[in-house]
Each structure stands twice: as structure tokens, then as C-alpha cells.
PDB file of C-alpha atoms and ligand atoms in Angstrom:
ATOM      1  CA  MET A   1     -17.508   6.364  -8.347  1.00  0.00           C
ATOM      2  CA  ALA A   2     -15.404   4.306  -6.126  1.00  0.00           C
ATOM      3  CA  LEU A   3     -11.477   3.490  -7.552  1.00  0.00           C
ATOM      4  CA  ARG A   4     -11.902  -0.272  -8.648  1.00  0.00           C
ATOM      5  CA  LEU A   5      -9.302  -3.008  -8.698  1.00  0.00           C
ATOM      6  CA  GLY A   6      -7.096  -2.471 -11.869  1.00  0.00           C
ATOM      7  CA  ASP A   7      -8.267   1.327 -12.389  1.00  0.00           C
ATOM      8  CA  GLU A   8      -5.912   3.821 -13.360  1.00  0.00           C
ATOM      9  CA  ALA A   9      -4.507   5.510 -10.334  1.00  0.00           C
ATOM     10  CA  PRO A  10      -6.371   8.816 -11.172  1.00  0.00           C
ATOM     11  CA  ASN A  11      -3.496  11.569 -11.141  1.00  0.00           C
ATOM     12  CA  PHE A  12      -3.073  15.089  -9.625  1.00  0.00           C
ATOM     13  CA  THR A  13      -0.743  17.761  -8.097  1.00  0.00           C
ATOM     14  CA  ALA A  14      -0.519  18.573  -4.457  1.00  0.00           C
ATOM     15  CA  GLU A  15       1.539  20.688  -2.125  1.00  0.00           C
ATOM     16  CA  THR A  16       3.220  18.137   0.391  1.00  0.00           C
ATOM     17  CA  THR A  17       5.857  18.215   3.182  1.00  0.00           C
ATOM     18  CA  ALA A  18       8.507  17.876   0.567  1.00  0.00           C
ATOM     19  CA  GLY A  19       7.421  20.699  -2.226  1.00  0.00           C
ATOM     20  CA  PRO A  20       4.685  20.107  -5.090  1.00  0.00           C
ATOM     21  CA  VAL A  21       4.331  16.484  -6.490  1.00  0.00           C
ATOM     22  CA  ASN A  22       2.837  15.722  -9.546  1.00  0.00           C
ATOM     23  CA  PHE A  23       1.568  12.031  -8.880  1.00  0.00           C
ATOM     24  CA  HIS A  24       2.391   9.656 -11.746  1.00  0.00           C
ATOM     25  CA  GLU A  25       5.625  11.831 -12.299  1.00  0.00           C
ATOM     26  CA  TRP A  26       6.623  11.411  -8.379  1.00  0.00           C
ATOM     27  CA  LEU A  27       5.551   7.892  -9.185  1.00  0.00           C
ATOM     28  CA  GLY A  28       7.764   7.484 -11.954  1.00  0.00           C
ATOM     29  CA  GLN A  29       8.168   3.349 -13.486  1.00  0.00           C
ATOM     30  CA  GLY A  30       8.395   1.750  -9.195  1.00  0.00           C
ATOM     31  CA  TRP A  31       5.754   0.878  -7.089  1.00  0.00           C
ATOM     32  CA  GLY A  32       3.473   3.290  -4.681  1.00  0.00           C
ATOM     33  CA  VAL A  33       1.627   3.043  -1.434  1.00  0.00           C
ATOM     34  CA  LEU A  34      -0.675   6.678  -0.773  1.00  0.00           C
ATOM     35  CA  PHE A  35      -2.241   6.071   2.688  1.00  0.00           C
ATOM     36  CA  SER A  36      -4.930   8.761   4.339  1.00  0.00           C
ATOM     37  CA  HIS A  37      -4.701   9.693   7.440  1.00  0.00           C
ATOM     38  CA  PRO A  38      -8.334  11.771   9.400  1.00  0.00           C
ATOM     39  CA  LYS A  39      -6.485  14.595  10.812  1.00  0.00           C
ATOM     40  CA  ASP A  40      -2.933  15.567  12.217  1.00  0.00           C
ATOM     41  CA  PHE A  41      -2.182  15.804  16.276  1.00  0.00           C
ATOM     42  CA  THR A  42      -4.723  12.604  16.512  1.00  0.00           C
ATOM     43  CA  PRO A  43      -3.014   9.696  18.322  1.00  0.00           C
ATOM     44  CA  VAL A  44      -3.584   7.092  16.172  1.00  0.00           C
ATOM     45  CA  CYS A  45      -2.581   8.662  13.111  1.00  0.00           C
ATOM     46  CA  THR A  46       1.030   9.500  15.035  1.00  0.00           C
ATOM     47  CA  THR A  47       1.488   5.915  15.811  1.00  0.00           C
ATOM     48  CA  GLU A  48       0.660   5.156  12.490  1.00  0.00           C
ATOM     49  CA  LEU A  49       3.022   7.331  10.466  1.00  0.00           C
ATOM     50  CA  GLY A  50       6.191   6.481  12.717  1.00  0.00           C
ATOM     51  CA  ALA A  51       5.455   2.856  12.115  1.00  0.00           C
ATOM     52  CA  VAL A  52       5.359   3.810   8.899  1.00  0.00           C
ATOM     53  CA  ALA A  53       8.794   6.144   9.105  1.00  0.00           C
ATOM     54  CA  LYS A  54      10.258   2.838  10.792  1.00  0.00           C
ATOM     55  CA  ILE A  55       9.706   0.678   8.378  1.00  0.00           C
ATOM     56  CA  SER A  56      10.929   3.336   5.249  1.00  0.00           C
ATOM     57  CA  ASP A  57      13.954   0.914   4.397  1.00  0.00           C
ATOM     58  CA  GLU A  58      11.688  -2.059   3.670  1.00  0.00           C
ATOM     59  CA  PHE A  59       9.588   0.116   1.313  1.00  0.00           C
ATOM     60  CA  LYS A  60      12.291   1.139  -0.358  1.00  0.00           C
ATOM     61  CA  LYS A  61      13.950  -2.291  -0.684  1.00  0.00           C
ATOM     62  CA  ARG A  62      10.414  -2.888  -2.895  1.00  0.00           C
ATOM     63  CA  ASN A  63      10.807  -0.335  -5.459  1.00  0.00           C
ATOM     64  CA  VAL A  64       8.349   1.353  -3.253  1.00  0.00           C
ATOM     65  CA  LYS A  65       7.287   4.720  -2.669  1.00  0.00           C
ATOM     66  CA  VAL A  66       5.291   5.776  -0.150  1.00  0.00           C
ATOM     67  CA  LEU A  67       3.072   9.174   0.496  1.00  0.00           C
ATOM     68  CA  ALA A  68       0.451  10.021   3.615  1.00  0.00           C
ATOM     69  CA  ILE A  69      -2.267  12.602   2.686  1.00  0.00           C
ATOM     70  CA  SER A  70      -4.337  14.366   5.482  1.00  0.00           C
ATOM     71  CA  VAL A  71      -6.764  16.966   5.033  1.00  0.00           C
ATOM     72  CA  ASP A  72      -4.996  19.255   7.139  1.00  0.00           C
ATOM     73  CA  PRO A  73      -3.006  22.428   5.242  1.00  0.00           C
ATOM     74  CA  LEU A  74       0.960  22.271   5.557  1.00  0.00           C
ATOM     75  CA  ASP A  75       2.420  24.382   8.372  1.00  0.00           C
ATOM     76  CA  SER A  76      -0.370  22.062  10.742  1.00  0.00           C
ATOM     77  CA  HIS A  77       1.782  18.661   8.837  1.00  0.00           C
ATOM     78  CA  LYS A  78       5.426  20.548   9.766  1.00  0.00           C
ATOM     79  CA  GLY A  79       4.634  20.889  13.179  1.00  0.00           C
ATOM     80  CA  TRP A  80       3.102  17.733  13.413  1.00  0.00           C
ATOM     81  CA  ILE A  81       6.030  15.631  12.029  1.00  0.00           C
ATOM     82  CA  ASN A  82       7.782  17.231  14.632  1.00  0.00           C
ATOM     83  CA  ASP A  83       5.802  15.559  17.755  1.00  0.00           C
ATOM     84  CA  ILE A  84       6.138  12.015  15.326  1.00  0.00           C
ATOM     85  CA  ASN A  85       9.465  12.126  15.372  1.00  0.00           C
ATOM     86  CA  GLU A  86      10.065  12.941  18.814  1.00  0.00           C
ATOM     87  CA  THR A  87       6.881  10.879  20.418  1.00  0.00           C
ATOM     88  CA  GLN A  88       7.727   7.661  17.916  1.00  0.00           C
ATOM     89  CA  ARG A  89      11.824   7.680  18.385  1.00  0.00           C
ATOM     90  CA  CYS A  90      11.514   8.209  14.272  1.00  0.00           C
ATOM     91  CA  THR A  91      12.746  10.394  11.493  1.00  0.00           C
ATOM     92  CA  VAL A  92       9.260  11.062   9.145  1.00  0.00           C
ATOM     93  CA  GLY A  93      11.040  11.076   5.354  1.00  0.00           C
ATOM     94  CA  TYR A  94       8.529  10.376   3.167  1.00  0.00           C
ATOM     95  CA  PRO A  95       5.759  13.307   2.161  1.00  0.00           C
ATOM     96  CA  ILE A  96       2.524  14.368   3.186  1.00  0.00           C
ATOM     97  CA  ILE A  97       0.074  15.357   0.951  1.00  0.00           C
ATOM     98  CA  ALA A  98      -1.563  18.526   2.715  1.00  0.00           C
ATOM     99  CA  ASP A  99      -5.334  18.669   1.272  1.00  0.00           C
ATOM    100  CA  PRO A 100      -7.089  20.995   3.148  1.00  0.00           C
ATOM    101  CA  GLU A 101      -9.510  21.874   0.072  1.00  0.00           C
ATOM    102  CA  ARG A 102      -9.764  17.800   0.249  1.00  0.00           C
ATOM    103  CA  LYS A 103      -8.948  17.744  -3.758  1.00  0.00           C
ATOM    104  CA  VAL A 104      -7.284  14.044  -3.520  1.00  0.00           C
ATOM    105  CA  ALA A 105      -9.291  13.377  -1.128  1.00  0.00           C
ATOM    106  CA  ASN A 106     -12.794  13.590  -2.909  1.00  0.00           C
ATOM    107  CA  LEU A 107     -10.538  12.241  -5.996  1.00  0.00           C
ATOM    108  CA  TYR A 108      -9.808   8.903  -4.425  1.00  0.00           C
ATOM    109  CA  ASP A 109     -13.056   8.473  -2.072  1.00  0.00           C
ATOM    110  CA  MET A 110     -11.337   8.846   0.843  1.00  0.00           C
ATOM    111  CA  ILE A 111     -13.965  10.908   2.556  1.00  0.00           C
ATOM    112  CA  HIS A 112     -17.068   8.907   4.443  1.00  0.00           C
ATOM    113  CA  PRO A 113     -19.441  11.070   5.650  1.00  0.00           C
ATOM    114  CA  ASN A 114     -21.531   8.346   7.586  1.00  0.00           C
ATOM    115  CA  ALA A 115     -18.489   7.680   9.492  1.00  0.00           C
ATOM    116  CA  LEU A 116     -16.129  10.064   9.536  1.00  0.00           C
ATOM    117  CA  ASP A 117     -17.139  13.970   9.210  1.00  0.00           C
ATOM    118  CA  ASN A 118     -15.157  15.976   7.223  1.00  0.00           C
ATOM    119  CA  MET A 119     -12.095  13.896   7.916  1.00  0.00           C
ATOM    120  CA  THR A 120     -10.453  10.859   5.619  1.00  0.00           C
ATOM    121  CA  VAL A 121     -10.896   7.597   7.022  1.00  0.00           C
ATOM    122  CA  ARG A 122      -7.671   5.083   6.499  1.00  0.00           C
ATOM    123  CA  SER A 123      -7.760   4.325   3.043  1.00  0.00           C
ATOM    124  CA  VAL A 124      -4.573   2.612   1.741  1.00  0.00           C
ATOM    125  CA  PHE A 125      -4.191   2.505  -2.275  1.00  0.00           C
ATOM    126  CA  VAL A 126      -0.789   0.297  -3.459  1.00  0.00           C
ATOM    127  CA  ILE A 127      -0.383   1.434  -6.945  1.00  0.00           C
ATOM    128  CA  GLY A 128       1.508  -0.724  -9.757  1.00  0.00           C
ATOM    129  CA  PRO A 129       4.709   0.062 -12.308  1.00  0.00           C
ATOM    130  CA  ASP A 130       1.580   0.973 -14.596  1.00  0.00           C
ATOM    131  CA  LYS A 131      -0.485   3.204 -12.139  1.00  0.00           C
ATOM    132  CA  LYS A 132      -2.707   0.652 -11.778  1.00  0.00           C
ATOM    133  CA  ILE A 133      -4.339   0.238  -8.953  1.00  0.00           C
ATOM    134  CA  LYS A 134      -3.591  -3.264  -6.849  1.00  0.00           C
ATOM    135  CA  LEU A 135      -4.540  -3.225  -4.125  1.00  0.00           C
ATOM    136  CA  THR A 136      -7.262  -0.738  -1.676  1.00  0.00           C
ATOM    137  CA  LEU A 137      -8.049  -0.575   2.049  1.00  0.00           C
ATOM    138  CA  THR A 138     -10.440   1.001   4.082  1.00  0.00           C
ATOM    139  CA  TYR A 139     -10.050   0.976   8.170  1.00  0.00           C
ATOM    140  CA  PRO A 140     -11.978   3.058  10.240  1.00  0.00           C
ATOM    141  CA  ALA A 141     -10.486   5.563  12.332  1.00  0.00           C
ATOM    142  CA  SER A 142     -10.699   3.555  15.633  1.00  0.00           C
ATOM    143  CA  THR A 143      -8.199   0.954  13.856  1.00  0.00           C
ATOM    144  CA  GLY A 144      -4.404   1.548  13.452  1.00  0.00           C
ATOM    145  CA  ARG A 145      -3.346  -0.271  10.380  1.00  0.00           C
ATOM    146  CA  ASN A 146      -0.585  -3.448  10.145  1.00  0.00           C
ATOM    147  CA  PHE A 147       1.998  -2.405   7.649  1.00  0.00           C
ATOM    148  CA  ASP A 148       3.502  -5.375   7.946  1.00  0.00           C
ATOM    149  CA  GLU A 149       0.281  -6.391   6.423  1.00  0.00           C
ATOM    150  CA  ILE A 150       1.469  -3.980   3.670  1.00  0.00           C
ATOM    151  CA  LEU A 151       4.701  -5.268   3.334  1.00  0.00           C
ATOM    152  CA  ARG A 152       3.172  -8.742   2.959  1.00  0.00           C
ATOM    153  CA  VAL A 153       0.608  -7.663  -0.050  1.00  0.00           C
ATOM    154  CA  LEU A 154       3.542  -5.717  -1.810  1.00  0.00           C
ATOM    155  CA  ASP A 155       5.477  -9.402  -1.620  1.00  0.00           C
ATOM    156  CA  SER A 156       2.907 -11.373  -2.973  1.00  0.00           C
ATOM    157  CA  LEU A 157       2.287  -8.426  -5.438  1.00  0.00           C
ATOM    158  CA  GLN A 158       5.808  -7.962  -6.903  1.00  0.00           C
ATOM    159  CA  LEU A 159       6.048 -12.041  -6.791  1.00  0.00           C
ATOM    160  CA  THR A 160       2.437 -12.758  -8.613  1.00  0.00           C
ATOM    161  CA  ALA A 161       3.481  -9.745 -11.235  1.00  0.00           C
ATOM    162  CA  LYS A 162       6.643 -12.152 -12.450  1.00  0.00           C
ATOM    163  CA  HIS A 163       5.359 -15.833 -11.951  1.00  0.00           C
ATOM    164  CA  GLN A 164       1.855 -17.313 -13.022  1.00  0.00           C
ATOM    165  CA  VAL A 165       1.839 -18.101  -8.711  1.00  0.00           C
ATOM    166  CA  ALA A 166      -1.170 -16.756  -6.422  1.00  0.00           C
ATOM    167  CA  THR A 167      -0.548 -16.881  -2.710  1.00  0.00           C
ATOM    168  CA  PRO A 168      -2.547 -18.731   0.026  1.00  0.00           C
ATOM    169  CA  ALA A 169      -3.684 -17.265   3.376  1.00  0.00           C
ATOM    170  CA  ASN A 170      -1.361 -16.219   5.446  1.00  0.00           C
ATOM    171  CA  TRP A 171       1.309 -16.561   3.288  1.00  0.00           C
ATOM    172  CA  LYS A 172       4.666 -14.838   3.511  1.00  0.00           C
ATOM    173  CA  ASP A 173       7.760 -14.859   2.161  1.00  0.00           C
ATOM    174  CA  GLY A 174       9.817 -17.670   1.629  1.00  0.00           C
ATOM    175  CA  ASP A 175       5.930 -19.984   2.171  1.00  0.00           C
ATOM    176  CA  ASP A 176       5.247 -22.462  -0.693  1.00  0.00           C
ATOM    177  CA  CYS A 177       3.168 -20.824  -3.510  1.00  0.00           C
ATOM    178  CA  ILE A 178      -0.235 -22.054  -5.151  1.00  0.00           C
ATOM    179  CA  ILE A 179       0.186 -22.668  -9.242  1.00  0.00           C
ATOM    180  CA  VAL A 180      -2.311 -20.735 -10.715  1.00  0.00           C
ATOM    181  CA  PRO A 181      -5.094 -22.521 -12.530  1.00  0.00           C
ATOM    182  CA  ALA A 182      -4.674 -20.983 -15.899  1.00  0.00           C
ATOM    183  CA  VAL A 183      -1.321 -23.256 -16.008  1.00  0.00           C
ATOM    184  CA  LYS A 184      -2.086 -26.733 -17.767  1.00  0.00           C
ATOM    185  CA  ASP A 185      -0.769 -29.838 -15.678  1.00  0.00           C
ATOM    186  CA  GLU A 186       1.695 -30.681 -18.477  1.00  0.00           C
ATOM    187  CA  ASP A 187       3.118 -27.544 -18.600  1.00  0.00           C
ATOM    188  CA  VAL A 188       3.846 -27.259 -14.223  1.00  0.00           C
ATOM    189  CA  PRO A 189       7.341 -29.052 -14.900  1.00  0.00           C
ATOM    190  CA  ALA A 190       8.430 -27.170 -17.002  1.00  0.00           C
ATOM    191  CA  LYS A 191       6.965 -23.783 -15.449  1.00  0.00           C
ATOM    192  CA  PHE A 192       8.011 -24.723 -12.011  1.00  0.00           C
ATOM    193  CA  PRO A 193      11.257 -26.447 -12.002  1.00  0.00           C
ATOM    194  CA  LYS A 194      11.402 -26.693  -8.173  1.00  0.00           C
ATOM    195  CA  GLY A 195       9.067 -28.947  -8.235  1.00  0.00           C
ATOM    196  CA  HIS A 196       5.421 -29.060  -6.778  1.00  0.00           C
ATOM    197  CA  ARG A 197       2.418 -30.903  -5.106  1.00  0.00           C
ATOM    198  CA  ALA A 198      -0.770 -31.741  -6.321  1.00  0.00           C
ATOM    199  CA  VAL A 199      -2.926 -31.634  -3.146  1.00  0.00           C
ATOM    200  CA  LYS A 200      -6.107 -31.810  -5.542  1.00  0.00           C
ATOM    201  CA  PRO A 201      -6.415 -31.405  -9.254  1.00  0.00           C
ATOM    202  CA  TYR A 202      -7.074 -27.607  -8.272  1.00  0.00           C
ATOM    203  CA  LEU A 203      -4.550 -26.974  -5.374  1.00  0.00           C
ATOM    204  CA  ARG A 204      -1.376 -27.361  -6.610  1.00  0.00           C
ATOM    205  CA  TYR A 205       1.498 -25.836  -4.538  1.00  0.00           C
ATOM    206  CA  THR A 206       5.267 -25.049  -5.719  1.00  0.00           C
ATOM    207  CA  PRO A 207       8.145 -23.402  -3.840  1.00  0.00           C
ATOM    208  CA  GLN A 208       8.362 -19.535  -3.989  1.00  0.00           C
ATOM    209  CA  PRO A 209       9.764 -19.396  -7.622  1.00  0.00           C
ATOM    210  CA  ASN A 210      12.017 -16.012  -7.026  1.00  0.00           C
ATOM    211  CA  ARG A 211      13.726 -17.685  -3.726  1.00  0.00           C
TER     212      ARG A 211
HETATM  213  C1  BEZ B   1      -6.410   8.695  15.507  1.00  0.00           C
HETATM  214  O1  BEZ B   1      -5.705   9.099  14.977  1.00  0.00           O
HETATM  215  O2  BEZ B   1      -6.615   8.695  16.690  1.00  0.00           O
HETATM  216  C2  BEZ B   1      -8.354   9.301  15.384  1.00  0.00           C
HETATM  217  C3  BEZ B   1      -8.370  10.354  14.042  1.00  0.00           C
HETATM  218  C4  BEZ B   1      -9.579  10.842  14.130  1.00  0.00           C
HETATM  219  C5  BEZ B   1     -10.430  10.171  14.563  1.00  0.00           C
HETATM  220  C6  BEZ B   1     -10.381   9.295  15.560  1.00  0.00           C
HETATM  221  C7  BEZ B   1      -9.115   8.669  16.087  1.00  0.00           C
END
């Protein structure tokens, strides 16, 4: 069955370009992003891995570890990383899982045979410090992902994990947030001392609490 939000991220051990990894141990107490690629030495994947390498400081700032996976073997990954670094002008510093037996790909339901034969589609899993799945995304092979959006979701997830707010459409770090319906009107002033405005009884905005 497909993994759902709130499920525990299945643990696994795998060979990676940075050595063997036990996923849960490797994640430690922080956040994680596991993202899959159809195949090594393919154009869109090459740009994606380069894009992630270039924003690796943004993931570190958010205490997020990044782990890529493709079903090709380790030697292939190592050669491909040289190409990525050369063509995308970056240094891939995060591990890539070699999954020729599709062990991890099957565990995370990353192979969609009606879309791509025997290759992983472009899946993304965001995993919280509690090892629970916080976000899933599935993109087709022809569409490179927008990693600024992954950072934006991480900002929202990390904010809402600590404060009783949600984030509206197209929200980005620094924008006003929405007070969740579970907060009673009478509790709003104490919980949101920066102020609030109620557009409707169910639509209450407040400045971002952690800014
Ligand atoms: C690509 O990364 O460009 C790609 C990979 C598999 C199928 C189609 C495109």
C-alpha cells in the first residue's frame, strides 16, 4: 500500500555514494528529504541533482539532511556525479543510494510501471524528526522539480510543528499566517501577542510567530 502522510517512514539499509546507510540512524534527530530519480546520466535528473547541491546550505540551515536515490549501481552514480559537478558547476555533497535491486524503490512505492517501466518516478518524501512522513510528491520524469518549493514546504512544516498556525496559498517565510480553527477566539490575544485580524470568523491572520 502507498505510504501516507503520518505513516512512519520505513527504515532500510542501503549502499550510497557516502558508504552504507541505516536510514533512521542517518536521519538522527533532524528532518530528512528522500527524493528519487529515474536513471543516471539523464538530462533532467542531472539538472535536479545539481540544483539540490547548489542549495545544500539552505537544507543545512533548516537541519534537513538530503538523500537521493536512483536504481543504478554505485559505480554508475560515482561517474555521474562527476558529470553533474562539471555541467551544473556544483559539488554534490549529499549521498545517492544505489538501488539496483529496487529494494528502497519498492519499499517507498517509487516505481509506477504504467508511467515508467522499471525506473523510479520523481518522488519526494519529507520526514520529520519523529520519523513520520510529512509530505509526499510525485512528479513525472519529464518535469524537473522545483526545489525552492521543497524549501518553502519545510519552512511551513517547521513553523506549524511549533505554533498553532497554518500557512495560506503561496505563503513564503515572513508572510502572515493563519490561526488554526482549534484556537478559540478568546485565546487568540494571549497566544498571538503580535496581533491578528479576523477577515471571517474562520479566517484569522497573524504575523509569523517565529519572526
Ligand atoms: C531525465 O532525467 O531527463 C529523464 C529520465 C527518464 C526518463 C525521461 C527523462
